[in-house]
Amino acid sequence: MQQVRYFLAVARTLNFTRAAKQCNVSQPSLTRAIQALEAEFGGPLFHRERGNTHLTELGRIMSPFLAAAAEQTATAKLAADAYRRLGSVPLRIGAMCTVGPAIICDLIIKFRHDYPTVSFCVQDCTAQSLIDMLTGGELDLALFGMPEKLDHRFHAVELFEESFVIALPEDHPLTDRLAVTGKDLHGEKYVNRASCEYADIAKLEFAAMGVKLNQVFTSERDDWVQGMIKAGVGLGFLPEFSVTDPSLVVKPLIEPSFQRRVQLVTVRGRPHSPAVGAFVAEARAFVWPRGRDKAVEYHRETRARVCPGGVALPHRRRRVPV
């Protein structure tokens, strides 16, 4: 590539002395490099007339090809530099503790395959903690699934939509239902997820229907919540992709139904590392499950028992504003 760089410098200046100075080499070294290039191409690239150096016909033909080669080489070097910088610091990601880990792991596994030098630091916490850590620079990205829109400080990329479902122990009477309605829940024992951002919205909706659940257990940890459901303590109200225990029976919730959008969030206008940009691009291109039919497919892969896919379930669909 040095020969190409020297050729372009002479073509630009039409002067071997000035070209050598620009390339920070001696004129004899530059001349020998041009002669080697001419020998490779089989003819002179410059007419060397006293005070009138100019391109030969072969030089004019080769010039755009060599310029393109130099540009591609520069682009390749930039890409290589960016790739090396990807692994210089860990990618700090925050996730709401209500965002199911299994589906996000698929994205991280794929990203690690494409960018093996990147290390990850993942923290799960409440929505407000994520907001504080993003604005404070403690996190690079965060995964949100909130009913309210984030303010103008943040940029959000929608990843997927998921419905809320009812998770049941295997011997629960509602496991025989194709779907569970709000009225079916009246008086049922309920295992509460303390950090559920949609709990208050659901309670208001159920209260308006005259439906009241008997809350018997509360925890901020999803593994505790699912463990108590599995043990038969009560049923759970969970986002479909957060159900990770394959022994739980998962049923769609209808009349009413609730949906949320999970988004990847960064601070708007903040300079980010190449790793952040690469992760956002990977998340945009990733194939995410969408809607209840996709959820059925996903749960089958994880051996969770759910309602059969493709069955039309007439119900009033309620979308929670996001």
mmCIF file of C-alpha atoms in Angstrom:
data_model
loop_
_atom_site.group_PDB
_atom_site.id
_atom_site.type_symbol
_atom_site.label_atom_id
_atom_site.label_comp_id
_atom_site.label_asym_id
_atom_site.label_seq_id
_atom_site.Cartn_x
_atom_site.Cartn_y
_atom_site.Cartn_z
ATOM 1 C CA MET A 1 0.000 0.000 0.000
ATOM 2 C CA GLN A 2 2.976 2.329 0.371
ATOM 3 C CA GLN A 3 3.461 2.222 -3.403
ATOM 4 C CA VAL A 4 -0.190 3.183 -3.901
ATOM 5 C CA ARG A 5 0.138 6.033 -1.407
ATOM 6 C CA TYR A 6 3.265 7.328 -3.176
ATOM 7 C CA PHE A 7 1.573 7.093 -6.585
ATOM 8 C CA LEU A 8 -1.433 9.103 -5.394
ATOM 9 C CA ALA A 9 0.821 11.751 -3.871
ATOM 10 C CA VAL A 10 2.732 12.198 -7.169
ATOM 11 C CA ALA A 11 -0.540 12.189 -9.142
ATOM 12 C CA ARG A 12 -1.871 14.883 -6.825
ATOM 13 C CA THR A 13 1.222 17.139 -6.785
ATOM 14 C CA LEU A 14 2.746 16.241 -10.197
ATOM 15 C CA ASN A 15 6.080 16.731 -8.490
ATOM 16 C CA PHE A 16 8.277 13.937 -7.103
ATOM 17 C CA THR A 17 10.028 16.203 -4.597
ATOM 18 C CA ARG A 18 6.820 17.599 -3.082
ATOM 19 C CA ALA A 19 5.226 14.141 -3.085
ATOM 20 C CA ALA A 20 8.196 12.690 -1.190
ATOM 21 C CA LYS A 21 7.951 15.485 1.389
ATOM 22 C CA GLN A 22 4.204 14.873 1.887
ATOM 23 C CA CYS A 23 4.836 11.143 2.343
ATOM 24 C CA ASN A 24 7.744 11.821 4.706
ATOM 25 C CA VAL A 25 10.233 9.752 2.665
ATOM 26 C CA SER A 26 13.291 10.563 0.608
ATOM 27 C CA GLN A 27 12.794 11.252 -3.084
ATOM 28 C CA PRO A 28 14.952 8.252 -4.163
ATOM 29 C CA SER A 29 12.819 5.928 -1.991
ATOM 30 C CA LEU A 30 9.622 7.305 -3.511
ATOM 31 C CA THR A 31 11.047 7.027 -7.033
ATOM 32 C CA ARG A 32 12.063 3.386 -6.494
ATOM 33 C CA ALA A 33 8.557 2.575 -5.183
ATOM 34 C CA ILE A 34 6.929 4.152 -8.256
ATOM 35 C CA GLN A 35 9.327 2.242 -10.532
ATOM 36 C CA ALA A 36 8.406 -1.024 -8.788
ATOM 37 C CA LEU A 37 4.717 -0.254 -9.323
ATOM 38 C CA GLU A 38 5.347 0.514 -12.993
ATOM 39 C CA ALA A 39 7.202 -2.779 -13.381
ATOM 40 C CA GLU A 40 4.210 -4.571 -11.853
ATOM 41 C CA PHE A 41 1.728 -2.833 -14.196
ATOM 42 C CA GLY A 42 3.956 -3.268 -17.234
ATOM 43 C CA GLY A 43 4.451 0.343 -18.264
ATOM 44 C CA PRO A 44 5.266 3.889 -17.134
ATOM 45 C CA LEU A 45 2.691 5.685 -14.998
ATOM 46 C CA PHE A 46 4.218 9.159 -15.313
ATOM 47 C CA HIS A 47 5.921 11.163 -18.012
ATOM 48 C CA ARG A 48 8.989 12.571 -16.272
ATOM 49 C CA GLU A 49 9.727 15.734 -18.246
ATOM 50 C CA ARG A 50 11.736 18.541 -16.711
ATOM 51 C CA GLY A 51 9.233 20.770 -14.912
ATOM 52 C CA ASN A 52 6.328 18.901 -16.498
ATOM 53 C CA THR A 53 5.590 15.616 -14.714
ATOM 54 C CA HIS A 54 2.193 14.235 -15.736
ATOM 55 C CA LEU A 55 0.267 10.971 -15.909
ATOM 56 C CA THR A 56 0.639 8.630 -18.843
ATOM 57 C CA GLU A 57 -2.435 7.021 -20.360
ATOM 58 C CA LEU A 58 -1.773 3.933 -18.206
ATOM 59 C CA GLY A 59 -1.436 6.190 -15.167
ATOM 60 C CA ARG A 60 -4.810 7.806 -15.885
ATOM 61 C CA ILE A 61 -6.425 4.381 -16.238
ATOM 62 C CA MET A 62 -4.899 3.090 -12.991
ATOM 63 C CA SER A 63 -5.508 6.236 -10.948
ATOM 64 C CA PRO A 64 -9.194 5.647 -9.972
ATOM 65 C CA PHE A 65 -8.504 1.995 -9.111
ATOM 66 C CA LEU A 66 -5.573 2.881 -6.888
ATOM 67 C CA ALA A 67 -7.530 5.709 -5.243
ATOM 68 C CA ALA A 68 -10.386 3.284 -4.497
ATOM 69 C CA ALA A 69 -7.910 0.759 -3.084
ATOM 70 C CA ALA A 70 -6.450 3.413 -0.771
ATOM 71 C CA GLU A 71 -9.923 4.465 0.393
ATOM 72 C CA GLN A 72 -10.962 0.879 1.091
ATOM 73 C CA THR A 73 -7.756 0.279 3.018
ATOM 74 C CA ALA A 74 -8.384 3.363 5.159
ATOM 75 C CA THR A 75 -11.950 2.209 5.806
ATOM 76 C CA ALA A 76 -10.724 -1.267 6.747
ATOM 77 C CA LYS A 77 -8.214 0.232 9.194
ATOM 78 C CA LEU A 78 -10.956 2.318 10.806
ATOM 79 C CA ALA A 79 -13.129 -0.767 11.150
ATOM 80 C CA ALA A 80 -10.233 -2.710 12.661
ATOM 81 C CA ASP A 81 -9.503 0.111 15.106
ATOM 82 C CA ALA A 82 -13.171 0.269 16.110
ATOM 83 C CA TYR A 83 -13.223 -3.504 16.574
ATOM 84 C CA ARG A 84 -10.182 -3.343 18.858
ATOM 85 C CA ARG A 85 -11.754 -0.535 20.881
ATOM 86 C CA LEU A 86 -14.925 -2.619 21.390
ATOM 87 C CA GLY A 87 -13.154 -4.744 23.936
ATOM 88 C CA SER A 88 -11.370 -1.961 25.805
ATOM 89 C CA VAL A 89 -14.135 -1.449 28.389
ATOM 90 C CA PRO A 90 -17.082 -3.601 29.516
ATOM 91 C CA LEU A 91 -20.500 -2.887 28.075
ATOM 92 C CA ARG A 92 -22.613 -1.800 31.049
ATOM 93 C CA ILE A 93 -26.249 -2.786 30.606
ATOM 94 C CA GLY A 94 -29.104 -2.291 33.029
ATOM 95 C CA ALA A 95 -32.332 -4.247 32.890
ATOM 96 C CA MET A 96 -35.583 -3.830 34.756
ATOM 97 C CA CYS A 97 -35.876 -6.800 37.074
ATOM 98 C CA THR A 98 -39.215 -7.593 35.413
ATOM 99 C CA VAL A 99 -37.628 -8.124 31.973
ATOM 100 C CA GLY A 100 -37.253 -11.865 31.417
ATOM 101 C CA PRO A 101 -33.586 -12.885 31.152
ATOM 102 C CA ALA A 102 -33.919 -15.822 28.766
ATOM 103 C CA ILE A 103 -34.845 -13.863 25.664
ATOM 104 C CA ILE A 104 -32.238 -11.151 26.349
ATOM 105 C CA CYS A 105 -29.579 -13.854 26.749
ATOM 106 C CA ASP A 106 -30.174 -14.882 23.134
ATOM 107 C CA LEU A 107 -29.193 -11.378 21.994
ATOM 108 C CA ILE A 108 -26.097 -11.297 24.216
ATOM 109 C CA ILE A 109 -24.982 -14.715 22.963
ATOM 110 C CA LYS A 110 -25.287 -13.584 19.350
ATOM 111 C CA PHE A 111 -23.485 -10.308 20.076
ATOM 112 C CA ARG A 112 -20.662 -12.181 21.821
ATOM 113 C CA HIS A 113 -20.338 -14.418 18.761
ATOM 114 C CA ASP A 114 -19.927 -11.379 16.489
ATOM 115 C CA TYR A 115 -17.815 -9.351 18.943
ATOM 116 C CA PRO A 116 -15.956 -11.848 21.153
ATOM 117 C CA THR A 117 -13.693 -9.207 22.710
ATOM 118 C CA VAL A 118 -16.568 -7.349 24.409
ATOM 119 C CA SER A 119 -17.219 -8.068 28.060
ATOM 120 C CA PHE A 120 -20.563 -7.440 29.761
ATOM 121 C CA CYS A 121 -21.647 -6.082 33.102
ATOM 122 C CA VAL A 122 -25.424 -6.517 33.542
ATOM 123 C CA GLN A 123 -27.385 -5.123 36.478
ATOM 124 C CA ASP A 124 -31.056 -5.590 37.241
ATOM 125 C CA CYS A 125 -32.909 -2.964 39.253
ATOM 126 C CA THR A 126 -36.051 -0.833 39.351
ATOM 127 C CA ALA A 127 -37.018 1.569 36.599
ATOM 128 C CA GLN A 128 -36.152 4.666 38.637
ATOM 129 C CA SER A 129 -32.731 3.253 39.527
ATOM 130 C CA LEU A 130 -32.066 2.608 35.834
ATOM 131 C CA ILE A 131 -32.995 6.190 34.982
ATOM 132 C CA ASP A 132 -30.667 7.533 37.668
ATOM 133 C CA MET A 133 -27.793 5.283 36.589
ATOM 134 C CA LEU A 134 -28.215 6.153 32.912
ATOM 135 C CA THR A 135 -28.219 9.888 33.537
ATOM 136 C CA GLY A 136 -25.294 9.537 35.948
ATOM 137 C CA GLY A 137 -23.186 7.688 33.387
ATOM 138 C CA GLU A 138 -23.061 4.455 35.391
ATOM 139 C CA LEU A 139 -24.824 2.542 32.588
ATOM 140 C CA ASP A 140 -24.377 2.629 28.804
ATOM 141 C CA LEU A 141 -27.768 1.123 27.932
ATOM 142 C CA ALA A 142 -30.877 -0.048 29.736
ATOM 143 C CA LEU A 143 -33.832 -2.324 28.996
ATOM 144 C CA PHE A 144 -37.186 -0.820 29.936
ATOM 145 C CA GLY A 145 -40.765 -2.061 29.837
ATOM 146 C CA MET A 146 -42.755 0.732 31.456
ATOM 147 C CA PRO A 147 -46.339 1.925 30.979
ATOM 148 C CA GLU A 148 -45.199 5.559 30.814
ATOM 149 C CA LYS A 149 -43.072 7.115 28.097
ATOM 150 C CA LEU A 150 -39.551 8.145 28.996
ATOM 151 C CA ASP A 151 -38.796 11.855 28.825
ATOM 152 C CA HIS A 152 -36.877 13.732 26.126
ATOM 153 C CA ARG A 153 -33.476 12.981 27.709
ATOM 154 C CA PHE A 154 -33.588 9.418 26.425
ATOM 155 C CA HIS A 155 -33.614 7.674 23.063
ATOM 156 C CA ALA A 156 -35.529 4.385 22.905
ATOM 157 C CA VAL A 157 -35.431 1.562 20.365
ATOM 158 C CA GLU A 158 -38.430 -0.761 20.560
ATOM 159 C CA LEU A 159 -37.338 -4.395 20.731
ATOM 160 C CA PHE A 160 -40.473 -6.470 21.231
ATOM 161 C CA GLU A 161 -44.003 -6.471 22.625
ATOM 162 C CA GLU A 162 -45.201 -9.016 25.148
ATOM 163 C CA SER A 163 -48.521 -9.778 26.789
ATOM 164 C CA PHE A 164 -49.098 -10.408 30.469
ATOM 165 C CA VAL A 165 -50.083 -13.983 31.265
ATOM 166 C CA ILE A 166 -51.302 -15.987 34.231
ATOM 167 C CA ALA A 167 -48.756 -18.476 35.588
ATOM 168 C CA LEU A 168 -50.195 -21.455 37.462
ATOM 169 C CA PRO A 169 -48.973 -24.511 39.367
ATOM 170 C CA GLU A 170 -49.606 -27.754 37.527
ATOM 171 C CA ASP A 171 -52.511 -28.853 39.726
ATOM 172 C CA HIS A 172 -54.437 -25.547 39.664
ATOM 173 C CA PRO A 173 -58.093 -25.787 38.484
ATOM 174 C CA LEU A 174 -57.546 -23.010 35.907
ATOM 175 C CA THR A 175 -54.990 -25.095 33.991
ATOM 176 C CA ASP A 176 -57.910 -26.709 32.120
ATOM 177 C CA ARG A 177 -58.872 -23.345 30.602
ATOM 178 C CA LEU A 178 -57.752 -22.319 27.142
ATOM 179 C CA ALA A 179 -57.406 -18.792 28.488
ATOM 180 C CA VAL A 180 -58.055 -17.068 31.811
ATOM 181 C CA THR A 181 -60.419 -14.098 32.119
ATOM 182 C CA GLY A 182 -60.314 -11.392 34.744
ATOM 183 C CA LYS A 183 -63.468 -12.756 36.371
ATOM 184 C CA ASP A 184 -61.808 -16.173 36.716
ATOM 185 C CA LEU A 185 -59.289 -14.557 39.068
ATOM 186 C CA HIS A 186 -61.791 -13.308 41.650
ATOM 187 C CA GLY A 187 -60.870 -14.630 45.088
ATOM 188 C CA GLU A 188 -57.815 -16.523 43.859
ATOM 189 C CA LYS A 189 -54.629 -16.617 45.914
ATOM 190 C CA TYR A 190 -52.087 -14.337 44.254
ATOM 191 C CA VAL A 191 -48.258 -14.242 44.370
ATOM 192 C CA ASN A 192 -47.243 -10.624 43.835
ATOM 193 C CA ARG A 193 -44.170 -9.294 42.054
ATOM 194 C CA ALA A 194 -43.271 -6.228 44.122
ATOM 195 C CA SER A 195 -41.502 -4.434 41.250
ATOM 196 C CA CYS A 196 -44.238 -4.941 38.655
ATOM 197 C CA GLU A 197 -44.789 -1.563 36.942
ATOM 198 C CA TYR A 198 -48.182 -2.731 35.649
ATOM 199 C CA ALA A 199 -49.574 -4.044 38.944
ATOM 200 C CA ASP A 200 -51.415 -0.849 39.853
ATOM 201 C CA ILE A 201 -52.892 -0.558 36.356
ATOM 202 C CA ALA A 202 -54.118 -4.152 36.503
ATOM 203 C CA LYS A 203 -55.544 -3.719 40.019
ATOM 204 C CA LEU A 204 -57.560 -0.682 38.931
ATOM 205 C CA GLU A 205 -58.890 -2.595 35.932
ATOM 206 C CA PHE A 206 -59.822 -5.614 38.042
ATOM 207 C CA ALA A 207 -61.403 -3.411 40.728
ATOM 208 C CA ALA A 208 -63.607 -1.772 38.105
ATOM 209 C CA MET A 209 -64.839 -5.285 37.220
ATOM 210 C CA GLY A 210 -65.444 -6.199 40.867
ATOM 211 C CA VAL A 211 -62.518 -8.631 40.803
ATOM 212 C CA LYS A 212 -60.392 -8.912 43.930
ATOM 213 C CA LEU A 213 -57.398 -11.220 44.388
ATOM 214 C CA ASN A 214 -56.143 -12.575 47.694
ATOM 215 C CA GLN A 215 -52.482 -11.537 47.845
ATOM 216 C CA VAL A 216 -50.593 -14.152 49.890
ATOM 217 C CA PHE A 217 -46.933 -13.559 49.005
ATOM 218 C CA THR A 218 -44.775 -10.664 47.752
ATOM 219 C CA SER A 219 -41.189 -10.590 46.506
ATOM 220 C CA GLU A 220 -39.064 -8.409 44.245
ATOM 221 C CA ARG A 221 -37.270 -11.498 42.961
ATOM 222 C CA ASP A 222 -38.819 -13.328 40.025
ATOM 223 C CA ASP A 223 -37.205 -16.625 41.016
ATOM 224 C CA TRP A 224 -38.939 -16.464 44.407
ATOM 225 C CA VAL A 225 -42.242 -15.525 42.798
ATOM 226 C CA GLN A 226 -42.082 -18.394 40.309
ATOM 227 C CA GLY A 227 -40.908 -20.783 43.005
ATOM 228 C CA MET A 228 -43.935 -19.937 45.174
ATOM 229 C CA ILE A 229 -46.277 -20.382 42.204
ATOM 230 C CA LYS A 230 -44.713 -23.749 41.451
ATOM 231 C CA ALA A 231 -45.139 -24.757 45.105
ATOM 232 C CA GLY A 232 -48.879 -24.029 44.874
ATOM 233 C CA VAL A 233 -48.906 -20.909 47.066
ATOM 234 C CA GLY A 234 -50.892 -18.987 44.452
ATOM 235 C CA LEU A 235 -51.031 -17.859 40.822
ATOM 236 C CA GLY A 236 -48.965 -15.107 39.229
ATOM 237 C CA PHE A 237 -49.485 -12.174 36.848
ATOM 238 C CA LEU A 238 -46.303 -12.096 34.712
ATOM 239 C CA PRO A 239 -44.972 -10.796 31.387
ATOM 240 C CA GLU A 240 -44.972 -13.765 29.023
ATOM 241 C CA PHE A 241 -41.206 -13.816 28.373
ATOM 242 C CA SER A 242 -40.289 -13.540 32.047
ATOM 243 C CA VAL A 243 -41.646 -17.018 32.803
ATOM 244 C CA THR A 244 -38.501 -19.144 32.982
ATOM 245 C CA ASP A 245 -39.651 -22.165 35.011
ATOM 246 C CA PRO A 246 -40.768 -24.804 32.451
ATOM 247 C CA SER A 247 -42.923 -26.584 35.044
ATOM 248 C CA LEU A 248 -45.325 -23.629 35.314
ATOM 249 C CA VAL A 249 -48.524 -23.662 33.268
ATOM 250 C CA VAL A 250 -48.901 -20.399 31.364
ATOM 251 C CA LYS A 251 -52.300 -19.175 30.162
ATOM 252 C CA PRO A 252 -53.201 -16.046 28.190
ATOM 253 C CA LEU A 253 -55.058 -13.418 30.205
ATOM 254 C CA ILE A 254 -58.082 -12.014 28.399
ATOM 255 C CA GLU A 255 -60.949 -9.711 29.277
ATOM 256 C CA PRO A 256 -58.945 -7.657 30.119
ATOM 257 C CA SER A 257 -55.555 -8.186 28.517
ATOM 258 C CA PHE A 258 -52.400 -6.164 29.083
ATOM 259 C CA GLN A 259 -49.385 -5.618 26.835
ATOM 260 C CA ARG A 260 -46.091 -3.814 27.203
ATOM 261 C CA ARG A 261 -43.240 -2.821 24.889
ATOM 262 C CA VAL A 262 -39.674 -3.578 25.913
ATOM 263 C CA GLN A 263 -37.216 -0.929 24.726
ATOM 264 C CA LEU A 264 -33.456 -0.461 24.617
ATOM 265 C CA VAL A 265 -32.682 2.993 25.984
ATOM 266 C CA THR A 266 -29.646 5.284 25.777
ATOM 267 C CA VAL A 267 -29.089 8.903 26.814
ATOM 268 C CA ARG A 268 -29.899 11.156 23.877
ATOM 269 C CA GLY A 269 -26.941 13.115 22.484
ATOM 270 C CA ARG A 270 -24.313 11.457 24.661
ATOM 271 C CA PRO A 271 -21.125 10.230 22.904
ATOM 272 C CA HIS A 272 -20.985 6.447 23.179
ATOM 273 C CA SER A 273 -18.284 3.850 22.688
ATOM 274 C CA PRO A 274 -18.242 1.721 19.513
ATOM 275 C CA ALA A 275 -19.480 -1.199 21.619
ATOM 276 C CA VAL A 276 -22.704 0.673 22.433
ATOM 277 C CA GLY A 277 -23.359 1.461 18.782
ATOM 278 C CA ALA A 278 -22.648 -2.128 17.787
ATOM 279 C CA PHE A 279 -24.988 -3.490 20.464
ATOM 280 C CA VAL A 280 -27.826 -1.153 19.444
ATOM 281 C CA ALA A 281 -27.371 -2.176 15.799
ATOM 282 C CA GLU A 282 -27.389 -5.859 16.795
ATOM 283 C CA ALA A 283 -30.547 -5.345 18.866
ATOM 284 C CA ARG A 284 -32.292 -3.634 15.929
ATOM 285 C CA ALA A 285 -31.460 -6.522 13.610
ATOM 286 C CA PHE A 286 -32.278 -9.282 16.104
ATOM 287 C CA VAL A 287 -35.410 -11.331 15.392
ATOM 288 C CA TRP A 288 -37.625 -10.834 18.445
ATOM 289 C CA PRO A 289 -40.803 -12.809 19.184
ATOM 290 C CA ARG A 290 -43.882 -10.670 18.629
ATOM 291 C CA GLY A 291 -47.330 -11.063 20.101
ATOM 292 C CA ARG A 292 -49.031 -14.026 21.778
ATOM 293 C CA ASP A 293 -48.588 -16.487 18.892
ATOM 294 C CA LYS A 294 -44.844 -15.910 18.990
ATOM 295 C CA ALA A 295 -44.944 -16.260 22.750
ATOM 296 C CA VAL A 296 -46.560 -19.675 22.373
ATOM 297 C CA GLU A 297 -43.761 -20.691 20.044
ATOM 298 C CA TYR A 298 -41.140 -19.390 22.440
ATOM 299 C CA HIS A 299 -42.600 -21.136 25.475
ATOM 300 C CA ARG A 300 -42.819 -24.410 23.596
ATOM 301 C CA GLU A 301 -39.094 -24.175 22.931
ATOM 302 C CA THR A 302 -38.490 -23.707 26.667
ATOM 303 C CA ARG A 303 -40.893 -26.589 27.423
ATOM 304 C CA ALA A 304 -43.385 -24.385 29.247
ATOM 305 C CA ARG A 305 -46.966 -25.509 28.768
ATOM 306 C CA VAL A 306 -49.061 -22.776 27.172
ATOM 307 C CA CYS A 307 -52.254 -22.508 25.201
ATOM 308 C CA PRO A 308 -52.109 -23.948 21.644
ATOM 309 C CA GLY A 309 -50.943 -21.480 18.996
ATOM 310 C CA GLY A 310 -53.215 -20.268 16.252
ATOM 311 C CA VAL A 311 -56.446 -20.562 18.280
ATOM 312 C CA ALA A 312 -58.664 -17.517 17.973
ATOM 313 C CA LEU A 313 -59.522 -16.180 21.404
ATOM 314 C CA PRO A 314 -62.284 -13.574 21.316
ATOM 315 C CA HIS A 315 -61.546 -10.957 23.926
ATOM 316 C CA ARG A 316 -61.362 -7.264 24.582
ATOM 317 C CA ARG A 317 -57.768 -6.255 23.922
ATOM 318 C CA ARG A 318 -56.492 -3.436 26.068
ATOM 319 C CA ARG A 319 -53.185 -1.818 25.212
ATOM 320 C CA VAL A 320 -51.457 -0.068 28.069
ATOM 321 C CA PRO A 321 -50.183 3.336 26.884
ATOM 322 C CA VAL A 322 -46.407 3.490 26.459
#
